[in-house]
Amino acid sequence: MGYLLQGLFGERSLTKVAGLFNQQSQAENTMAQVLSTAGLQAGQVRLLGPQHAYAPRREIFSRSMEPEPTGMARTFFQSHIVFGAAGGVLGLGVFAWFFRAAHPMILSSPLLSFIALVGFGTTFGMLLAGLLSLRPDHIRMITHVRSALRHNHWAVVAHPVDPTQTEKVKAVLEREASEVLTTL
């Protein structure tokens, strides 16, 4: 399943894991543990403090939470192509099923029925892809981390690239952090 999702998404890191801390020293120590224990590279783990929530340039916070903007663009295009095509094929299947069943509405106007069913299937597939591209799980995490930073907390945000790294990061953060947040 993970392999299929990796093919659909353009990002290397599909899961984000964040740990919230009350003190900077706790966060820094935990970040070092995550780097050594989970086998992540330095670019995969970010330390965010209260100053990042109020930084005049919001790109600092955005790049820390979502470091792969080109991967996000690939996710947008790939998901729309895949889900749009799947919706079109599903619409074609519905048309064929109704046509073989000799449904009177389909038989009275086969071309318009074909266009409508395939068109609606493609449209709904692309709408689903748009929802997937919005990444509601990431939005929830980003909002929660930003709120914690505004209340003078610290955050360690990790971007593991496989399930093994994800489990190791979660284990370290669950031991050390006051709160742990994860995305899909």
Coordinates of C-alpha atoms in Angstrom, one line a residue:
M1 CA 0.0 0.0 0.0
G2 CA 2.8 2.4 0.9
Y3 CA 4.4 1.8 -2.5
L4 CA 1.2 2.7 -4.3
L5 CA 0.8 5.9 -2.3
Q6 CA 4.4 6.8 -3.0
G7 CA 3.7 6.5 -6.7
L8 CA 0.6 8.7 -6.4
F9 CA 2.3 11.4 -4.3
G10 CA 5.2 13.4 -5.6
E11 CA 6.7 13.9 -2.2
R12 CA 9.4 11.7 -0.7
S13 CA 8.1 12.1 2.8
L14 CA 4.4 11.4 3.1
T15 CA 4.2 11.4 6.8
K16 CA 5.0 14.3 9.1
V17 CA 5.6 13.7 12.8
A18 CA 5.8 16.6 15.3
G19 CA 6.6 16.7 19.0
L20 CA 5.7 19.7 21.1
F21 CA 7.9 20.7 24.0
N22 CA 7.7 23.3 26.8
Q23 CA 11.5 24.1 26.9
Q24 CA 14.1 24.6 24.2
S25 CA 16.7 22.3 25.8
Q26 CA 14.2 19.4 25.8
A27 CA 13.5 20.0 22.1
E28 CA 17.1 20.3 21.1
N29 CA 18.0 17.1 23.0
T30 CA 15.1 15.2 21.5
M31 CA 16.1 16.4 18.0
A32 CA 19.6 15.0 18.5
Q33 CA 18.0 11.7 19.7
V34 CA 15.8 11.5 16.6
L35 CA 18.7 12.1 14.3
S36 CA 20.8 9.4 15.9
T37 CA 18.1 6.8 16.6
A38 CA 15.9 7.0 13.6
G39 CA 18.7 7.4 11.0
L40 CA 17.3 10.6 9.5
Q41 CA 19.4 13.2 7.8
A42 CA 19.8 16.7 9.2
G43 CA 17.4 18.1 6.5
Q44 CA 14.6 15.8 7.6
V45 CA 14.3 17.2 11.1
R46 CA 13.5 20.8 12.0
L47 CA 13.5 22.6 15.3
L48 CA 10.9 25.4 15.5
G49 CA 10.6 27.9 18.3
P50 CA 8.3 30.7 19.3
Q51 CA 10.2 33.1 17.1
H52 CA 9.1 31.1 14.0
A53 CA 5.4 31.7 14.7
Y54 CA 5.8 35.5 14.6
A55 CA 8.6 35.7 12.0
P56 CA 7.9 38.4 9.4
R57 CA 8.6 36.0 6.6
R58 CA 6.3 33.1 6.9
E59 CA 8.3 31.1 4.4
I60 CA 10.6 30.0 7.3
F61 CA 7.7 28.3 9.0
S62 CA 6.2 26.9 5.8
R63 CA 9.5 25.4 4.6
S64 CA 10.0 23.8 7.9
M65 CA 6.6 22.2 7.9
E66 CA 6.4 21.4 4.1
P67 CA 9.9 21.3 2.8
E68 CA 9.1 19.8 -0.6
P69 CA 7.2 22.4 -2.6
T70 CA 8.1 20.8 -6.0
G71 CA 6.9 17.4 -4.6
M72 CA 3.6 19.0 -3.7
A73 CA 3.2 20.3 -7.2
R74 CA 3.9 16.8 -8.6
T75 CA 1.3 15.4 -6.1
F76 CA -1.2 17.9 -7.5
F77 CA -0.7 16.9 -11.1
Q78 CA -0.2 13.2 -10.6
S79 CA -3.3 12.8 -8.4
H80 CA -5.5 14.8 -10.9
I81 CA -4.3 12.6 -13.8
V82 CA -4.8 9.3 -11.9
F83 CA -8.1 10.1 -10.3
G84 CA -9.5 11.9 -13.4
A85 CA -8.6 8.9 -15.5
A86 CA -10.0 6.5 -12.9
G87 CA -13.3 8.5 -12.8
G88 CA -13.5 8.5 -16.5
V89 CA -13.1 4.7 -16.7
L90 CA -15.7 4.3 -13.9
G91 CA -18.1 6.5 -15.9
L92 CA -17.4 4.4 -19.0
G93 CA -18.1 1.3 -17.0
V94 CA -21.4 2.7 -15.8
F95 CA -22.3 3.6 -19.3
A96 CA -21.5 0.1 -20.6
W97 CA -23.5 -1.4 -17.8
F98 CA -26.6 0.7 -18.6
F99 CA -26.1 0.1 -22.3
R100 CA -25.9 -3.7 -22.0
A101 CA -29.0 -3.6 -19.7
A102 CA -30.8 -1.7 -22.5
H103 CA -31.8 1.1 -20.2
P104 CA -34.3 3.3 -22.2
M105 CA -32.6 6.6 -21.4
I106 CA -29.2 5.4 -22.6
L107 CA -30.6 3.8 -25.7
S108 CA -32.6 6.9 -26.7
S109 CA -29.5 9.1 -26.6
P110 CA -26.3 7.1 -26.4
L111 CA -23.9 9.8 -27.3
L112 CA -25.2 12.3 -24.8
S113 CA -25.4 9.6 -22.2
F114 CA -21.8 8.6 -22.9
I115 CA -20.6 12.2 -22.6
A116 CA -22.5 12.8 -19.4
L117 CA -21.5 9.7 -17.6
V118 CA -17.8 9.8 -18.6
G119 CA -17.7 13.6 -18.0
F120 CA -19.2 13.3 -14.5
G121 CA -17.0 10.4 -13.6
T122 CA -13.9 12.4 -14.7
T123 CA -15.1 15.5 -12.9
F124 CA -15.8 13.7 -9.6
G125 CA -12.4 12.0 -9.9
M126 CA -10.7 15.3 -10.2
L127 CA -12.7 16.7 -7.3
L128 CA -11.5 13.8 -5.2
A129 CA -7.9 14.5 -6.4
G130 CA -8.3 18.2 -5.3
L131 CA -9.4 17.1 -1.9
L132 CA -6.4 14.8 -1.6
S133 CA -4.1 17.5 -2.8
L134 CA -5.3 19.9 -0.1
R135 CA -3.9 17.4 2.5
P136 CA -6.3 18.1 5.3
D137 CA -4.2 16.1 7.7
H138 CA -1.2 18.4 7.1
I139 CA -3.4 21.5 7.6
R140 CA -4.5 20.2 11.0
M141 CA -1.0 19.5 12.1
I142 CA 0.4 22.9 10.8
T143 CA -2.4 24.8 12.6
H144 CA -1.7 22.9 15.9
V145 CA 2.0 23.4 15.7
R146 CA 1.7 27.1 14.9
S147 CA -0.7 27.6 17.8
A148 CA 1.7 25.8 20.2
L149 CA 4.6 28.0 19.0
R150 CA 2.5 31.1 19.7
H151 CA 2.1 29.9 23.2
N152 CA 5.9 29.8 23.7
H153 CA 6.4 26.1 23.1
W154 CA 9.0 24.4 20.9
A155 CA 8.4 21.8 18.2
V156 CA 10.6 19.1 16.6
V157 CA 9.2 18.3 13.1
A158 CA 10.4 15.2 11.4
H159 CA 9.9 14.1 7.8
P160 CA 10.6 10.4 7.6
V161 CA 10.6 8.7 4.2
D162 CA 9.6 5.2 5.1
P163 CA 7.5 3.4 7.7
T164 CA 10.6 2.2 9.7
Q165 CA 11.8 5.7 10.2
T166 CA 8.3 6.9 11.1
E167 CA 8.0 4.3 13.9
K168 CA 11.5 5.1 15.3
V169 CA 10.7 8.9 15.3
K170 CA 7.3 8.3 16.9
A171 CA 8.9 6.1 19.6
V172 CA 11.5 8.8 20.5
L173 CA 9.0 11.6 20.5
E174 CA 6.4 9.8 22.5
R175 CA 9.0 9.2 25.2
E176 CA 10.2 12.8 25.3
A177 CA 7.5 15.2 24.0
S178 CA 4.5 16.6 25.9
E179 CA 2.4 16.0 22.7
V180 CA 3.0 14.1 19.5
L181 CA 1.2 14.8 16.2
T182 CA 1.3 12.7 13.1
T183 CA -0.2 12.9 9.6
L184 CA -1.2 9.9 7.5

